[in-house]
Coordinates of C-alpha atoms (C1' of nucleotides) in Angstrom, one line a residue:
Chain A
M1 CA 0.0 -0.2 0.0
I2 CA 3.0 2.5 1.1
S3 CA 6.4 1.1 0.1
R4 CA 8.9 1.7 2.6
T5 CA 10.8 4.0 0.1
A6 CA 7.5 6.3 -0.2
R7 CA 7.5 6.2 3.7
Y8 CA 11.1 7.5 3.8
A9 CA 10.2 10.2 1.2
F10 CA 7.4 11.5 3.7
Q11 CA 10.1 11.4 6.7
I12 CA 12.2 13.5 4.8
L13 CA 9.8 15.9 3.2
G14 CA 8.7 16.2 6.9
Y15 CA 11.9 17.0 8.3
L16 CA 12.6 19.6 5.5
A17 CA 9.2 21.1 6.0
A18 CA 9.8 21.6 9.3
R19 CA 13.0 23.6 8.7
P20 CA 12.1 25.8 5.9
A21 CA 14.4 28.1 4.1
Q22 CA 17.5 26.2 5.4
Q23 CA 20.0 24.1 3.4
L24 CA 20.0 20.6 5.1
R25 CA 22.7 18.1 4.2
G26 CA 21.5 14.5 3.1
E27 CA 24.1 13.3 5.9
E28 CA 22.4 15.3 8.4
I29 CA 18.9 14.2 7.5
A30 CA 19.8 10.6 7.6
A31 CA 21.3 10.9 10.7
A32 CA 18.1 12.3 12.2
T33 CA 15.8 10.1 10.5
G34 CA 17.8 6.8 10.7
I35 CA 17.3 6.3 7.0
P36 CA 20.3 4.8 5.0
A37 CA 22.4 7.7 4.0
N38 CA 23.1 6.3 0.4
Y39 CA 19.7 5.4 0.0
L40 CA 18.3 8.7 1.2
A41 CA 20.4 10.5 -1.6
K42 CA 18.6 8.4 -4.2
I43 CA 15.1 9.5 -2.6
L44 CA 16.2 13.1 -2.5
N45 CA 17.4 13.1 -6.0
Q46 CA 13.9 11.6 -7.1
L47 CA 12.1 14.3 -5.1
R48 CA 14.1 17.0 -6.9
K49 CA 13.4 15.7 -10.3
A50 CA 9.7 15.6 -9.2
G51 CA 10.1 19.2 -8.2
L52 CA 9.6 18.9 -4.7
V53 CA 12.9 19.5 -3.6
E54 CA 15.9 22.0 -4.5
S55 CA 19.4 21.3 -4.0
Q56 CA 22.8 23.0 -4.0
K57 CA 26.2 21.4 -4.4
G58 CA 29.4 21.8 -2.7
W59 CA 30.3 23.9 0.4
G60 CA 27.3 24.8 2.3
G61 CA 25.0 23.0 0.1
G62 CA 22.4 20.5 0.7
F63 CA 18.6 20.4 0.2
R64 CA 15.4 22.4 0.8
L65 CA 11.9 22.2 -0.1
R66 CA 10.8 23.8 -3.2
E67 CA 8.8 26.9 -3.2
G68 CA 5.3 25.9 -3.1
A69 CA 5.9 22.2 -2.1
E70 CA 4.2 22.4 1.2
T71 CA 0.7 22.6 -0.3
R72 CA 1.2 19.5 -2.5
P73 CA -0.7 16.5 -1.5
I74 CA 1.3 13.6 -0.4
R75 CA -0.3 11.6 -3.2
D76 CA 2.0 13.5 -5.3
V77 CA 4.8 12.0 -3.6
L78 CA 3.4 8.6 -3.6
V79 CA 3.2 8.4 -7.3
V80 CA 6.7 9.3 -7.7
F81 CA 7.7 6.2 -5.7
D82 CA 4.9 3.7 -5.7
G83 CA 3.5 4.6 -9.2
L84 CA 0.0 6.0 -10.3
G85 CA -1.6 2.5 -9.9
S86 CA -0.7 2.9 -6.0
A87 CA -2.8 6.3 -5.7
E88 CA -5.7 5.6 -8.1
R89 CA -6.4 2.2 -6.7
T90 CA -9.1 0.3 -8.7
D91 CA -7.9 -3.3 -8.1
C92 CA -9.9 -6.4 -6.8
A93 CA -8.9 -7.5 -3.3
L94 CA -8.8 -10.9 -4.9
G95 CA -6.9 -10.0 -7.8
R96 CA -10.0 -11.0 -10.5
P97 CA -9.5 -9.1 -13.7
A98 CA -13.2 -8.1 -14.1
C99 CA -14.6 -7.0 -10.9
D100 CA -16.8 -4.0 -10.8
A101 CA -20.4 -3.1 -9.6
G102 CA -21.8 -5.5 -12.0
H103 CA -19.9 -8.5 -11.1
P104 CA -18.8 -7.6 -7.5
C105 CA -16.3 -9.9 -5.7
A106 CA -17.3 -10.9 -2.0
M107 CA -15.1 -7.9 -0.6
H108 CA -16.0 -5.3 -3.5
A109 CA -18.0 -2.9 -1.3
E110 CA -15.9 -3.1 1.9
W111 CA -12.5 -2.9 -0.2
A112 CA -13.8 0.2 -2.1
G113 CA -14.6 1.7 1.2
V114 CA -10.9 1.0 2.3
R115 CA -9.4 2.4 -0.7
D116 CA -11.6 5.6 -0.4
G117 CA -10.4 6.1 2.8
F118 CA -6.8 5.8 1.6
T119 CA -7.4 8.2 -1.2
R120 CA -9.0 10.7 0.8
M121 CA -6.0 10.4 3.2
I122 CA -3.4 11.0 0.6
T123 CA -5.1 13.8 -1.1
T124 CA -6.1 15.8 1.9
T125 CA -2.7 15.6 3.6
R126 CA -0.2 18.0 2.4
V127 CA 3.6 18.0 2.5
A128 CA 3.3 20.8 5.2
D129 CA 1.5 18.4 7.3
L130 CA 4.3 15.9 7.6
A131 CA 6.4 18.5 9.6
Q132 CA 7.3 16.9 12.7
Chain B
M1 CA -1.5 -4.7 1.8
I2 CA -2.6 -7.8 0.0
S3 CA 0.2 -9.8 -1.5
R4 CA -0.2 -11.5 -4.7
T5 CA -0.1 -15.0 -3.1
A6 CA -2.7 -14.3 -1.0
R7 CA -5.1 -13.1 -3.5
Y8 CA -4.3 -16.4 -5.4
A9 CA -5.0 -18.2 -2.2
F10 CA -8.4 -16.4 -1.9
Q11 CA -9.5 -17.3 -5.4
I12 CA -8.3 -20.9 -5.1
L13 CA -10.3 -21.1 -1.8
G14 CA -13.4 -19.4 -3.5
Y15 CA -13.1 -21.9 -6.3
L16 CA -13.1 -24.8 -4.0
A17 CA -16.2 -23.3 -1.6
A18 CA -18.2 -23.2 -5.0
R19 CA -17.8 -27.0 -5.5
P20 CA -18.0 -28.6 -2.0
A21 CA -17.4 -32.3 -1.5
Q22 CA -15.6 -32.6 -4.9
Q23 CA -11.9 -33.7 -5.5
L24 CA -10.3 -31.2 -7.7
R25 CA -7.1 -31.5 -9.2
G26 CA -4.6 -28.7 -9.2
E27 CA -4.2 -28.5 -12.8
E28 CA -7.9 -27.9 -13.2
I29 CA -8.0 -25.1 -10.7
A30 CA -4.8 -23.5 -12.2
A31 CA -6.9 -23.6 -15.8
A32 CA -10.0 -22.1 -14.2
T33 CA -8.3 -19.2 -12.2
G34 CA -5.4 -18.7 -14.5
I35 CA -2.9 -18.9 -11.7
P36 CA 0.6 -20.6 -12.8
A37 CA 0.0 -24.3 -11.9
N38 CA 3.3 -24.9 -10.1
Y39 CA 2.9 -21.9 -8.0
L40 CA -0.7 -22.9 -7.1
A41 CA 0.5 -26.2 -6.0
K42 CA 2.8 -24.4 -3.6
I43 CA -0.2 -22.5 -2.4
L44 CA -2.5 -25.6 -2.0
N45 CA 0.2 -26.9 0.0
Q46 CA 0.6 -24.1 2.6
L47 CA -3.5 -24.3 2.7
R48 CA -3.1 -27.7 3.9
K49 CA -0.8 -27.3 6.2
A50 CA -2.8 -24.3 7.6
G51 CA -5.6 -26.8 7.9
L52 CA -7.8 -25.2 5.5
V53 CA -7.7 -27.8 2.6
E54 CA -7.6 -31.5 2.6
S55 CA -6.0 -33.4 -0.4
Q56 CA -5.5 -36.8 -1.8
K57 CA -2.7 -38.2 -3.8
G58 CA -2.9 -40.6 -7.0
W59 CA -5.7 -41.5 -9.3
G60 CA -8.7 -39.4 -8.9
G61 CA -6.9 -37.5 -6.2
G62 CA -7.3 -33.6 -5.7
F63 CA -8.3 -31.1 -3.3
R64 CA -11.1 -30.0 -1.4
L65 CA -12.1 -27.5 1.4
R66 CA -11.4 -29.2 4.8
E67 CA -14.6 -29.6 7.2
G68 CA -15.4 -26.4 8.9
A69 CA -13.2 -24.2 6.7
E70 CA -16.1 -22.3 5.1
T71 CA -16.4 -20.5 8.5
R72 CA -13.0 -19.3 8.8
P73 CA -12.6 -15.5 8.3
I74 CA -10.3 -14.9 5.4
R75 CA -7.8 -13.3 8.0
D76 CA -6.8 -16.6 8.7
V77 CA -5.6 -17.1 5.1
L78 CA -4.0 -13.8 5.2
V79 CA -1.7 -14.5 8.1
V80 CA -0.6 -17.8 6.3
F81 CA 0.6 -15.9 3.4
D82 CA 1.6 -12.4 4.6
G83 CA 2.2 -13.0 8.1
L84 CA 0.6 -11.7 11.2
G85 CA 1.8 -8.1 10.7
S86 CA -0.4 -8.0 7.7
A87 CA -3.5 -8.8 9.6
E88 CA -3.0 -6.8 13.0
R89 CA -1.7 -3.6 11.5
T90 CA -0.4 -1.1 14.0
D91 CA 2.3 0.5 11.7
C92 CA 2.7 4.1 11.0
A93 CA 1.9 5.4 7.4
L94 CA 5.1 7.4 7.7
G95 CA 7.2 4.4 9.0
R96 CA 8.0 6.1 12.4
P97 CA 8.7 3.7 15.2
A98 CA 6.7 5.5 17.8
C99 CA 3.6 6.9 16.5
D100 CA 0.8 6.6 18.9
A101 CA -2.4 8.3 20.1
G102 CA 0.2 10.5 22.4
H103 CA 2.7 11.4 19.6
P104 CA 0.5 10.9 16.3
C105 CA 1.7 11.6 13.1
A106 CA 0.1 13.6 10.6
M107 CA -1.9 10.7 9.3
H108 CA -2.4 8.8 12.3
A109 CA -6.1 9.2 12.7
E110 CA -7.0 8.6 9.0
W111 CA -4.5 5.9 8.6
A112 CA -6.0 4.2 11.6
G113 CA -9.5 4.5 9.8
V114 CA -8.2 2.8 6.9
R115 CA -6.6 0.1 8.7
D116 CA -9.7 -0.5 10.8
G117 CA -11.9 -0.9 7.8
F118 CA -9.5 -3.6 6.4
T119 CA -9.4 -5.6 9.7
R120 CA -13.3 -5.4 9.7
M121 CA -13.2 -6.6 6.2
I122 CA -10.8 -9.7 6.5
T123 CA -12.6 -10.6 9.9
T124 CA -16.1 -10.5 8.7
T125 CA -15.6 -12.2 5.2
R126 CA -15.6 -15.8 5.5
V127 CA -13.9 -18.5 3.0
A128 CA -17.6 -19.3 2.1
D129 CA -18.0 -15.7 0.8
L130 CA -15.4 -16.2 -1.6
A131 CA -17.4 -18.8 -3.6
Q132 CA -18.1 -17.2 -7.1
Chain C
dA1 C1' 3.6 -56.7 -9.6
dC2 C1' 3.4 -52.9 -12.7
dC3 C1' 1.8 -48.6 -14.6
dT4 C1' -0.2 -44.2 -14.5
dC5 C1' -1.9 -40.3 -12.0
dA6 C1' -1.3 -36.3 -9.0
dA7 C1' 0.1 -34.5 -4.9
dC8 C1' 4.7 -33.6 -2.6
dA9 C1' 9.2 -31.7 -1.8
dG10 C1' 13.4 -29.4 -2.6
dA11 C1' 16.4 -26.8 -5.6
dT12 C1' 16.8 -23.2 -8.9
dA13 C1' 15.4 -19.0 -11.4
dA14 C1' 13.5 -14.5 -12.5
dG15 C1' 11.9 -9.9 -10.9
dT16 C1' 11.1 -6.4 -8.0
dT17 C1' 12.4 -3.5 -3.9
dT18 C1' 15.9 -2.0 -1.0
dA19 C1' 20.5 -0.7 0.1
dT20 C1' 25.6 -0.2 -0.9
dC21 C1' 30.0 1.2 -3.3
dC22 C1' 32.7 4.4 -6.1
dG23 C1' 33.8 7.8 -9.1
dT24 C1' 32.2 12.4 -11.2
dT25 C1' 30.6 17.1 -11.0
dG26 C1' 30.1 21.7 -9.5
dA27 C1' 30.3 25.0 -5.9
dG28 C1' 32.5 27.6 -2.4
dT29 C1' 37.1 28.3 0.5
dT30 C1' 41.9 29.1 1.1
Chain D
dA1 C1' 44.7 27.5 -9.1
dA2 C1' 44.6 23.9 -5.6
dC3 C1' 41.4 21.8 -2.1
dT4 C1' 37.4 20.2 0.3
dC5 C1' 32.7 19.8 0.4
dA6 C1' 28.4 17.6 -0.7
dA7 C1' 25.2 16.5 -4.5
dC8 C1' 25.1 13.5 -8.6
dG9 C1' 25.1 9.3 -11.5
dG10 C1' 25.9 4.6 -12.7
dA11 C1' 27.0 -0.1 -11.3
dT12 C1' 26.5 -3.8 -8.1
dA13 C1' 24.6 -6.4 -4.3
dA14 C1' 21.4 -8.3 -0.8
dA15 C1' 16.6 -9.4 0.3
dC16 C1' 12.4 -10.8 -0.6
dT17 C1' 8.4 -12.2 -3.7
dT18 C1' 7.1 -14.9 -7.5
dA19 C1' 7.5 -18.6 -10.7
dT20 C1' 9.8 -22.6 -12.7
dC21 C1' 11.9 -27.2 -12.9
dT22 C1' 12.8 -32.0 -11.4
dG23 C1' 12.3 -35.8 -8.8
dT24 C1' 9.8 -38.5 -5.3
dT25 C1' 5.9 -40.4 -2.9
dG26 C1' 1.7 -42.5 -2.4
dA27 C1' -3.0 -44.0 -3.9
dG28 C1' -5.4 -46.3 -7.5
dG29 C1' -6.2 -49.1 -12.1
dT30 C1' -4.7 -52.9 -15.1

DNA sequence: ACCTCAACAGATAAGTTTATCCGTTGAGTT
DNA sequence: AACTCAACGGATAAACTTATCTGTTGAGGT
């Protein structure tokens, strides 16, 4: 539902959101969050390419939240790491290819409810909310 | 949330539940469900060890639902394939180790709601309900 | 007894996710 | 210009999930 990588990304963004307009080194974020430093570097790179984070190289460099990123729903983050299908869930809990309102599986309604709650969660929660 | 293997198991049990007191060959179930035959054999073996299915070898052999298995909640199936943690979810959506009512993360309440809906689904749905 | 059938069991492989390693680039300092 | 710092990028590895392959066991038919 939420990959470990995506959860890392949430934590990282939360750490940045809590320290706006500061240049934070990857090493520092790794130490603070407990995320493996080298892996965290990859994640931050993807966040940069996705336009959520800005970076600066060299002495005094580091990462910071990009302007306007605080208001982005965390759904945008999930899409980056877990793909579109993870955010726009329409799958069947049994894995049946054709499961819809017309031919529902045993869990169709309840599963749809669970998914809706999830969708609501990731669309209403914004990056700024992750600040700890 | 639900591994592919567990979904396979749901489908298999549904197929068996729809044909009670019949001896069904693995090959037949695989053909009907589209699940890879050799992988399906493994799954059925685990279901047997978990006491959900009975089997018979040789000519005329096959699988059938075990007595009383129809009333088992599908939570029991999920535990077999995805582990206890998958059924008794208490994890944090952000992956933070200490996230509780006292120190909730941004999504704590909503995520708890999603999890509760899921728990409810897998405890109220029984194997018999999977029959297609 | 012998043969066939289908479940059983272990080993191996493919694919995906997570994590590590190492050299390069570019920015700032001295 | 030389040096250091930290982000960048590609390659590699470890771990887990999913899938395949091969031979064995046991039950029934001939």
